[in-house]
C-alpha positions as protocol buffer text, in pm:
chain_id: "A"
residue {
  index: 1
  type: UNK
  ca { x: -3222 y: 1101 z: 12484 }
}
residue {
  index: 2
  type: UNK
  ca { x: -2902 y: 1212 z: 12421 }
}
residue {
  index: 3
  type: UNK
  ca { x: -2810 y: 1499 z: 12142 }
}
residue {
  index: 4
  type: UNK
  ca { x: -2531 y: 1565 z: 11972 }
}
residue {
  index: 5
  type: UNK
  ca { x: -2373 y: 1828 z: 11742 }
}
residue {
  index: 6
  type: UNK
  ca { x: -2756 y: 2044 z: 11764 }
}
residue {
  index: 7
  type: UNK
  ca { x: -2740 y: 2415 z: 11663 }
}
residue {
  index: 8
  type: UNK
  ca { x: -2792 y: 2520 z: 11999 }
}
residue {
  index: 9
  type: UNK
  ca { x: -2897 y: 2868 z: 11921 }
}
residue {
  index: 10
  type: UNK
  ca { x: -3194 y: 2760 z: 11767 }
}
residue {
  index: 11
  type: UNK
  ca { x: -3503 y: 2952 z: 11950 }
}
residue {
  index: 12
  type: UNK
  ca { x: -3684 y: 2633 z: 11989 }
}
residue {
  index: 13
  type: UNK
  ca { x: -3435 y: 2484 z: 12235 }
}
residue {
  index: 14
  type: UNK
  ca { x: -3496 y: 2768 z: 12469 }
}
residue {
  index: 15
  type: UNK
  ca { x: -3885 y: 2741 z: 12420 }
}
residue {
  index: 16
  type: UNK
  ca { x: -3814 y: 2371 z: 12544 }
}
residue {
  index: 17
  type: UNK
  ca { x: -3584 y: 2475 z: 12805 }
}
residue {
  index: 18
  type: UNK
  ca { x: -3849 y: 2706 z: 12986 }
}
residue {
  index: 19
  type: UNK
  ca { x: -4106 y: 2392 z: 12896 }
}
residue {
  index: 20
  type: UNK
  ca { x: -3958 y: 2181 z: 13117 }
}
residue {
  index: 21
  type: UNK
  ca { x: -3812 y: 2436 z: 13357 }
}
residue {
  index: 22
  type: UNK
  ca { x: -4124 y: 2539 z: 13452 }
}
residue {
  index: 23
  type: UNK
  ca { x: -4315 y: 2231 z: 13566 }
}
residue {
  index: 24
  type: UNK
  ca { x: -3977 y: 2137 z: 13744 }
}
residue {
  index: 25
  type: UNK
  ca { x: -4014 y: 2430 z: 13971 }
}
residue {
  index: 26
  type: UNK
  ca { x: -4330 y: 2322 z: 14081 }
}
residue {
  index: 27
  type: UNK
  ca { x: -4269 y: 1944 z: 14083 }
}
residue {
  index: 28
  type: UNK
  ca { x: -3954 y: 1944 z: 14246 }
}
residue {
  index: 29
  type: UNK
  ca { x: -4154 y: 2087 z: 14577 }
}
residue {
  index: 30
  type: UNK
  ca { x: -4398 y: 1888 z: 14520 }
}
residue {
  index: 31
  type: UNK
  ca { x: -4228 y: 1551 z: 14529 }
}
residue {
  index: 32
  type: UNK
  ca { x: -4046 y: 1700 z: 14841 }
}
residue {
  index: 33
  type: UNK
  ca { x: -4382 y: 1703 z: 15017 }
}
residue {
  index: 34
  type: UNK
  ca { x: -4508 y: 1373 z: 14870 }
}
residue {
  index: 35
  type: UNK
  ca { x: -4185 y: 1184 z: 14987 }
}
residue {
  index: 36
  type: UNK
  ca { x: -4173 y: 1396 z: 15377 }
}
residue {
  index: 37
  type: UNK
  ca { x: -4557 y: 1314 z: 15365 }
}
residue {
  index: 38
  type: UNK
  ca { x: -4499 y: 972 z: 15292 }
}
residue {
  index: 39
  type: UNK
  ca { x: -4219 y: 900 z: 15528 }
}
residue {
  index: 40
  type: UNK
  ca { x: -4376 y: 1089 z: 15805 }
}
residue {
  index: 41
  type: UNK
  ca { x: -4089 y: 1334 z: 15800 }
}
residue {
  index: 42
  type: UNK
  ca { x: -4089 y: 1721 z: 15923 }
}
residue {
  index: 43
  type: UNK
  ca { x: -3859 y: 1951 z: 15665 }
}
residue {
  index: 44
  type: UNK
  ca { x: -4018 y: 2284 z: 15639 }
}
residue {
  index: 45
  type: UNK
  ca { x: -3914 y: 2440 z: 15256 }
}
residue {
  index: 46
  type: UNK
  ca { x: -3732 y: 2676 z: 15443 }
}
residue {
  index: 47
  type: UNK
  ca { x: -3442 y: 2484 z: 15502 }
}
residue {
  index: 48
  type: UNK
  ca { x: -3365 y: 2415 z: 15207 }
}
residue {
  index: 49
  type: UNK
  ca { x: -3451 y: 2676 z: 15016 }
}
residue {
  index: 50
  type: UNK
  ca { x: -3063 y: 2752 z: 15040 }
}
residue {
  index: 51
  type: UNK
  ca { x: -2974 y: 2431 z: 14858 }
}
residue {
  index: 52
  type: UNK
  ca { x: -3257 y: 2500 z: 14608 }
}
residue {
  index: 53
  type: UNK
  ca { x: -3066 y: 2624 z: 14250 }
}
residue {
  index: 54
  type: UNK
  ca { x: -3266 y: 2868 z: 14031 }
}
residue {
  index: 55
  type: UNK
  ca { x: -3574 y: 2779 z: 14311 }
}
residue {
  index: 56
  type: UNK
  ca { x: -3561 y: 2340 z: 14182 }
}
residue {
  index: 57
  type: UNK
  ca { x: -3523 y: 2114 z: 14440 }
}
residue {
  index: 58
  type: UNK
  ca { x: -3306 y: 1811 z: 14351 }
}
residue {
  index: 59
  type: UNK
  ca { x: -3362 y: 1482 z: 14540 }
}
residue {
  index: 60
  type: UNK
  ca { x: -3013 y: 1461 z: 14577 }
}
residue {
  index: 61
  type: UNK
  ca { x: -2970 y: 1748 z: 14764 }
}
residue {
  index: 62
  type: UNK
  ca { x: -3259 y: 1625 z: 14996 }
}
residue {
  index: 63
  type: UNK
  ca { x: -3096 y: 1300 z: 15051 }
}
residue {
  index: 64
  type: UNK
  ca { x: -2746 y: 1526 z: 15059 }
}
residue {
  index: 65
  type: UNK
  ca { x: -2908 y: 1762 z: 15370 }
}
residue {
  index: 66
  type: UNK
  ca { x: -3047 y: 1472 z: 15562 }
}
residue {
  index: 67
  type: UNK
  ca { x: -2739 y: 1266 z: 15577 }
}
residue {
  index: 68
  type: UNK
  ca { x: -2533 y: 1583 z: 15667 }
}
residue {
  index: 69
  type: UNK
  ca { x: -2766 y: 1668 z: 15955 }
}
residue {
  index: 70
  type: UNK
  ca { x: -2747 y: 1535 z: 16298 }
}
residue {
  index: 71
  type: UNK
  ca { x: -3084 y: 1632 z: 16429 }
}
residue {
  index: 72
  type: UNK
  ca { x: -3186 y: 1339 z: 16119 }
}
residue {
  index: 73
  type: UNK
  ca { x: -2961 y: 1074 z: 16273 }
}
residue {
  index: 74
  type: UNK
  ca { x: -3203 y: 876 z: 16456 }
}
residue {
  index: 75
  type: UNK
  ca { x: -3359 y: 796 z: 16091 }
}
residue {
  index: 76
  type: UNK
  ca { x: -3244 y: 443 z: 16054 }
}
residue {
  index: 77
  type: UNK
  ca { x: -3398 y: 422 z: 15750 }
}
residue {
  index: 78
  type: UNK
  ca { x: -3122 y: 667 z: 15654 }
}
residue {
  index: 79
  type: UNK
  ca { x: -2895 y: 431 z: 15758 }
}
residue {
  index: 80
  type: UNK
  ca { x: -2828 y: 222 z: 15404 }
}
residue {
  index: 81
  type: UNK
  ca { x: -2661 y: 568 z: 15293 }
}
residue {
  index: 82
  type: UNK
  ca { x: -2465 y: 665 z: 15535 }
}
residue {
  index: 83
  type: UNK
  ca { x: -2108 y: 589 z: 15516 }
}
residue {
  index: 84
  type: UNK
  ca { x: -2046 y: 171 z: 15543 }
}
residue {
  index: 85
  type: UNK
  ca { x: -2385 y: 117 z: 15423 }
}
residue {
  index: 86
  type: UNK
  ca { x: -2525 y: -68 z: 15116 }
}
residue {
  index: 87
  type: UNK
  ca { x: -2600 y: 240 z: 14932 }
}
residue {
  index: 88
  type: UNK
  ca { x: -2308 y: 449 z: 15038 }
}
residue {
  index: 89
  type: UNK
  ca { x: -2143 y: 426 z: 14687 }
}
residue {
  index: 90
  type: UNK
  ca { x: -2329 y: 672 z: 14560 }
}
residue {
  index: 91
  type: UNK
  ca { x: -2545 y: 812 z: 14846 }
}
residue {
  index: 92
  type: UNK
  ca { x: -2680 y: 1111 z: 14719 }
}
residue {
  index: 93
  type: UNK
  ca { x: -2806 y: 946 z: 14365 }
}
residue {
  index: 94
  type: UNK
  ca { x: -2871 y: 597 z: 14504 }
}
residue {
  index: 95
  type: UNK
  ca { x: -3119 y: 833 z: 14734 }
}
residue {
  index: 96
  type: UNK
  ca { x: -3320 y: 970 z: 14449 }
}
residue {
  index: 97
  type: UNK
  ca { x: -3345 y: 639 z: 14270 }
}
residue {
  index: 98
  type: UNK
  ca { x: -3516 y: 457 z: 14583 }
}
residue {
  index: 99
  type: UNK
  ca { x: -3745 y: 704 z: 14692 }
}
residue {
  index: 100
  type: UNK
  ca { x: -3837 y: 977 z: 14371 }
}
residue {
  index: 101
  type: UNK
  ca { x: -3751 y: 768 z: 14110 }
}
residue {
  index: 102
  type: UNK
  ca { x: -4073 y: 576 z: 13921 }
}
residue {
  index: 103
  type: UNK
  ca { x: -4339 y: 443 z: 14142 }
}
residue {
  index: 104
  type: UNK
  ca { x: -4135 y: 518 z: 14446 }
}
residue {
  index: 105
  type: UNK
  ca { x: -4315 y: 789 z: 14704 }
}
residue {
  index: 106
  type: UNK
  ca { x: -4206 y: 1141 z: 14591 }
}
residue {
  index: 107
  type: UNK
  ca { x: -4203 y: 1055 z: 14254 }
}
residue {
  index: 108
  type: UNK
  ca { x: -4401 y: 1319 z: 14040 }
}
residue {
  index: 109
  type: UNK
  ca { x: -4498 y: 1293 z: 13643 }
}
residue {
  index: 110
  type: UNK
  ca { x: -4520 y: 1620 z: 13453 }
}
residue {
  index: 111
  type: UNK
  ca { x: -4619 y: 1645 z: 13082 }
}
residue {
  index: 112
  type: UNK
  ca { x: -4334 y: 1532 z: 12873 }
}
residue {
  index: 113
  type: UNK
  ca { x: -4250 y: 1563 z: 12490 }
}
residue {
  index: 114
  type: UNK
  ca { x: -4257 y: 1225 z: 12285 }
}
residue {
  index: 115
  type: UNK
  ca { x: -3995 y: 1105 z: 12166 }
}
residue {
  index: 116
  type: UNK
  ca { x: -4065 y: 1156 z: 11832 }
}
residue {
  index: 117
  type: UNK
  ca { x: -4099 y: 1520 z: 11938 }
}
residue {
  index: 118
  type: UNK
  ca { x: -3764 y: 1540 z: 12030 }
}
residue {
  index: 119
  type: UNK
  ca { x: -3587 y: 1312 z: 11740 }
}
residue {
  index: 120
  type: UNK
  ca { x: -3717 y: 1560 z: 11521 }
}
residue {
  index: 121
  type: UNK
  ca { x: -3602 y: 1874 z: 11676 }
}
residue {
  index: 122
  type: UNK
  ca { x: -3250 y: 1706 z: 11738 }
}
residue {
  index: 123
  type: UNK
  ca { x: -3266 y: 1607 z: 11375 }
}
residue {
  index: 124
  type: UNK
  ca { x: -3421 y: 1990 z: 11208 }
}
residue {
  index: 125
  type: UNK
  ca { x: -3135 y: 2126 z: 11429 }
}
residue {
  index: 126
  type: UNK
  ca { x: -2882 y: 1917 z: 11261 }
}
residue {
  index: 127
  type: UNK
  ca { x: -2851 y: 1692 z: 11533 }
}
residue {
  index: 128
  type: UNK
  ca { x: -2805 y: 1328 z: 11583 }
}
residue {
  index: 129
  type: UNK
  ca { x: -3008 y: 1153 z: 11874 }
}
residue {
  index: 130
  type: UNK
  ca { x: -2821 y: 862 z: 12107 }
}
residue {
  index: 131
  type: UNK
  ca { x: -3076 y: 733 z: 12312 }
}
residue {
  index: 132
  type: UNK
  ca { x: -2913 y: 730 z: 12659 }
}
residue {
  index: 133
  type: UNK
  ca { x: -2827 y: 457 z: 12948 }
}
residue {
  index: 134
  type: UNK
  ca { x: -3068 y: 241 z: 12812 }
}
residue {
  index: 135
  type: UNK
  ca { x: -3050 y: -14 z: 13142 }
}
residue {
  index: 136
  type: UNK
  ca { x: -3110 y: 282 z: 13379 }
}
residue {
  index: 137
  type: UNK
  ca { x: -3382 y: 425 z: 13157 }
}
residue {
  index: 138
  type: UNK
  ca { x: -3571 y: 98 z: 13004 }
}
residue {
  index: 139
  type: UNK
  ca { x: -3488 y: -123 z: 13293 }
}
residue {
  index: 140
  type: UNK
  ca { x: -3494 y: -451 z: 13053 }
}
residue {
  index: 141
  type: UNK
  ca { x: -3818 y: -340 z: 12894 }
}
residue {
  index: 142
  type: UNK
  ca { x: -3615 y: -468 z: 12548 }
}
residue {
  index: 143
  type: UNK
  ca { x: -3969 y: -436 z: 12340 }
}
residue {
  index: 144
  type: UNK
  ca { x: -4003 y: -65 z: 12436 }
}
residue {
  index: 145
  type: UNK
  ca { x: -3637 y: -4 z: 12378 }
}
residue {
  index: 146
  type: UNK
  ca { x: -3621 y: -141 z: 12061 }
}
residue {
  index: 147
  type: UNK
  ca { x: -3943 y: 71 z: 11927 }
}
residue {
  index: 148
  type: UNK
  ca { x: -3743 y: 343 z: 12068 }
}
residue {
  index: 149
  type: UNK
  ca { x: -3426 y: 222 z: 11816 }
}
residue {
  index: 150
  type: UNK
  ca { x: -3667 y: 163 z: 11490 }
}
residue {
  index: 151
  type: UNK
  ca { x: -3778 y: 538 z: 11521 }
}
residue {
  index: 152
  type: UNK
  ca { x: -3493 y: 738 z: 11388 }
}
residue {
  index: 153
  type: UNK
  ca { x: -3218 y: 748 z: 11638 }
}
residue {
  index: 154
  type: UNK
  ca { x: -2840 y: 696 z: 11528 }
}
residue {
  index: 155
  type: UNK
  ca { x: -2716 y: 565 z: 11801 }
}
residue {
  index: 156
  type: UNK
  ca { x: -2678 y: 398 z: 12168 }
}
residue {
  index: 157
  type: UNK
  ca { x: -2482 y: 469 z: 12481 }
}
residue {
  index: 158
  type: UNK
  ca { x: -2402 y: 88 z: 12544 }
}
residue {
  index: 159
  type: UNK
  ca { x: -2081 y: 192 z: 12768 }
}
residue {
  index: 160
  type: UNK
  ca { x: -2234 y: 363 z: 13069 }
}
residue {
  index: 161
  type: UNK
  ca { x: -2159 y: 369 z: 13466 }
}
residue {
  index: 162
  type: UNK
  ca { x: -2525 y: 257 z: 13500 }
}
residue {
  index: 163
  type: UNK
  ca { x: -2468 y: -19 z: 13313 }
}
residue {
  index: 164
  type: UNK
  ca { x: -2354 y: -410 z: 13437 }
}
residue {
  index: 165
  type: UNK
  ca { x: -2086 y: -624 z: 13248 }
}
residue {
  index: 166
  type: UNK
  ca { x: -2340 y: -841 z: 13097 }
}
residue {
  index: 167
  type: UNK
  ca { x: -2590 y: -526 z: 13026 }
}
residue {
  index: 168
  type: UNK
  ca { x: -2312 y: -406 z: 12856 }
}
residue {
  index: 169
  type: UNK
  ca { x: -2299 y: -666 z: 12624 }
}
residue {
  index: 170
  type: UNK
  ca { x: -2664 y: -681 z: 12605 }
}
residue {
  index: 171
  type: UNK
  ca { x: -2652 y: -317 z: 12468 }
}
residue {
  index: 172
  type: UNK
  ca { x: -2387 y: -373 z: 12286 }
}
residue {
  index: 173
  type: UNK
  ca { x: -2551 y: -655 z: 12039 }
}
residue {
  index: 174
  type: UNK
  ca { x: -2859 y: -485 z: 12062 }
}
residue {
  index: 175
  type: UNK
  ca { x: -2649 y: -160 z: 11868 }
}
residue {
  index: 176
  type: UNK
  ca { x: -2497 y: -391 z: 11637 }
}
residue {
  index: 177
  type: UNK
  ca { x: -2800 y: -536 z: 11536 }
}
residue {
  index: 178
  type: UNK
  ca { x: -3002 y: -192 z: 11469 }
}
residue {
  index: 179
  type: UNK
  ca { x: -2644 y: -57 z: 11286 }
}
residue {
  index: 180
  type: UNK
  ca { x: -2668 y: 209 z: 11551 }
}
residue {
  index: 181
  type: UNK
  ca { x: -2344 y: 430 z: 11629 }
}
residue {
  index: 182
  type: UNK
  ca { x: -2203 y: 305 z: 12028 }
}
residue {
  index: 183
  type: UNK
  ca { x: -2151 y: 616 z: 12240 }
}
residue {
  index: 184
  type: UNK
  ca { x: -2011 y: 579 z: 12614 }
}
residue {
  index: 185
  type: UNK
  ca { x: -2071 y: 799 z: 12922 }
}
residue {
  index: 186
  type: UNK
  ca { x: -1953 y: 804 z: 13254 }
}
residue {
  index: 187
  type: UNK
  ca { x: -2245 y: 1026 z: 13387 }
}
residue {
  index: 188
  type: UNK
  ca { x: -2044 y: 1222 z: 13639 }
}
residue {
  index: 189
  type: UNK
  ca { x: -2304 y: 1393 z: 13833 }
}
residue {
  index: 190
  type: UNK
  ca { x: -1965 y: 1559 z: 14093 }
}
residue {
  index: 191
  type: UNK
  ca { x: -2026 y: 1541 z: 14447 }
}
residue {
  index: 192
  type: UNK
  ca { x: -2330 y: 1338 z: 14433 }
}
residue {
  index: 193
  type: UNK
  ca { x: -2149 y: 1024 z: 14235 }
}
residue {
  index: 194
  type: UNK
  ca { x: -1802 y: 1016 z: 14458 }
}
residue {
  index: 195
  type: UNK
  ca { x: -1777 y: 617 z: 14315 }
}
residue {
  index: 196
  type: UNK
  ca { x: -1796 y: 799 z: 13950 }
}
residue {
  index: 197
  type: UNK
  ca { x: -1430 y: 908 z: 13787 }
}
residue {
  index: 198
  type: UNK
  ca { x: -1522 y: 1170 z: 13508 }
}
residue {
  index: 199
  type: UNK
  ca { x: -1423 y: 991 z: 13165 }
}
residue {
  index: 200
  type: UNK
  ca { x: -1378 y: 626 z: 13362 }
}
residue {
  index: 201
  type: UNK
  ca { x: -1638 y: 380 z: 13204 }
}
residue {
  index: 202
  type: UNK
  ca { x: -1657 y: 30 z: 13278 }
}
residue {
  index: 203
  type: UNK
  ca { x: -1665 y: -276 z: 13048 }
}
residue {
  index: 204
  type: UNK
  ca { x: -1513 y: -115 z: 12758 }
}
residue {
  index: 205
  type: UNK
  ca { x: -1301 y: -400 z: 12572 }
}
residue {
  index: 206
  type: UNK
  ca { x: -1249 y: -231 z: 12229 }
}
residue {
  index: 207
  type: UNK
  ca { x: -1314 y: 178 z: 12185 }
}
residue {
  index: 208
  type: UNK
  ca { x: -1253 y: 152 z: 11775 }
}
residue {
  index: 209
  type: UNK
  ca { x: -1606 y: 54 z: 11795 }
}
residue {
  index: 210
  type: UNK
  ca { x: -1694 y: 392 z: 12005 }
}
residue {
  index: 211
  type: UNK
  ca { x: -1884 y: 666 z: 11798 }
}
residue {
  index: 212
  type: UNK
  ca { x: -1658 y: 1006 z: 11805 }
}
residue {
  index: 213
  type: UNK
  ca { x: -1855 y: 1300 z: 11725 }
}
């Protein structure tokens, strides 16, 4: 979910803030030692505890220390994301989608607010909620999506670096028939999405129909 225009000085955004900070401390480490587990992979903590930012552990950064290590070449299941590989677009993220992403072996699931929970702060905050990437996020689950659209959001990111030409369009109907507001995104992540231009979105025929906030 995606909010825009909130009154980010309300208290309750830092209560939700050190919510979800919290658990990532500990999950973060704890997928790290799910995924070495699972791949039968040595990486003591200390090593990259230096890469660690405010003590959370990114998956990219993982991936990111492997690939720039040379006692780790001789993993040729590494081998996809080095450079010339199938998943050397984006190595970094395309790392963290195949192996701590959902179901995948460092995956970890802390408690989460509903949705609901958070339409309503974004809303009582004078917000307006965009649910985000829908094809990265929903993965053409369409009947939990569309719940998801019928529950008070304004709007969609249908333009999206995630997204395919024909998802595009997909997303794109799906906004015009739930009259929700399109939004676009390019989700820059910086060194970990080198394929991703900042402000460069694909697919996008006609931005009248873009929502400007």
């Amino acid at each position: 979910m995606t909010a825009y225009v909130i009154d980010i000085t309300d208290p309750r955004y830092d209560e939700l803030f050190h919510y979800y900070y919290d658990q990532s401390v500990e999950n973060t480490w704890k997928a790290k030692h799910q995924f070495c587990e699972a791949m039968g992979l040595d990486l003591p903590d200390e090593l990259l505890k230096a890469v660690a930012k405010d003590n959370i552990l990114v998956p990219e950064d993982i991936g990111a220390y492997l690939l720039s290590h040379k006692e780790y070449d001789d993993l040729h299941w590494l081998d996809p994301y080095r450079e010339g590989g199938s998943r050397s677009d984006n190595p970094n993220v395309n790392f963290f989608w195949d192996f701590f992403s959902q179901g995948k072996p460092g995956y970890t699931a802390g408690s989460k607010k509903t949705a609901a929970e958070i339409i309503d702060l974004i809303h009582a905050t004078g917000g307006e909620a965009v649910v985000a990437h829908p094809g990265a996020n929903f993965k053409g689950k369409d009947e939990i999506l569309e719940r998801l659209l019928d529950s008070g959001v304004q709007g969609m990111e249908v333009y999206s670096s995630y997204h395919s030409e024909e998802q595009t369009r997909h997303y794109r109907q799906l906004a015009l028939d739930h009259g929700l507001w399109m939004t676009c995104g390019s989700d820059f992540h910086g060194h970990h999405k080198p394929a991703i231009q900042i402000g460069r979105i694909p697919f996008l025929e006609n931005e009248a129909e873009i929502h400007r906030f």
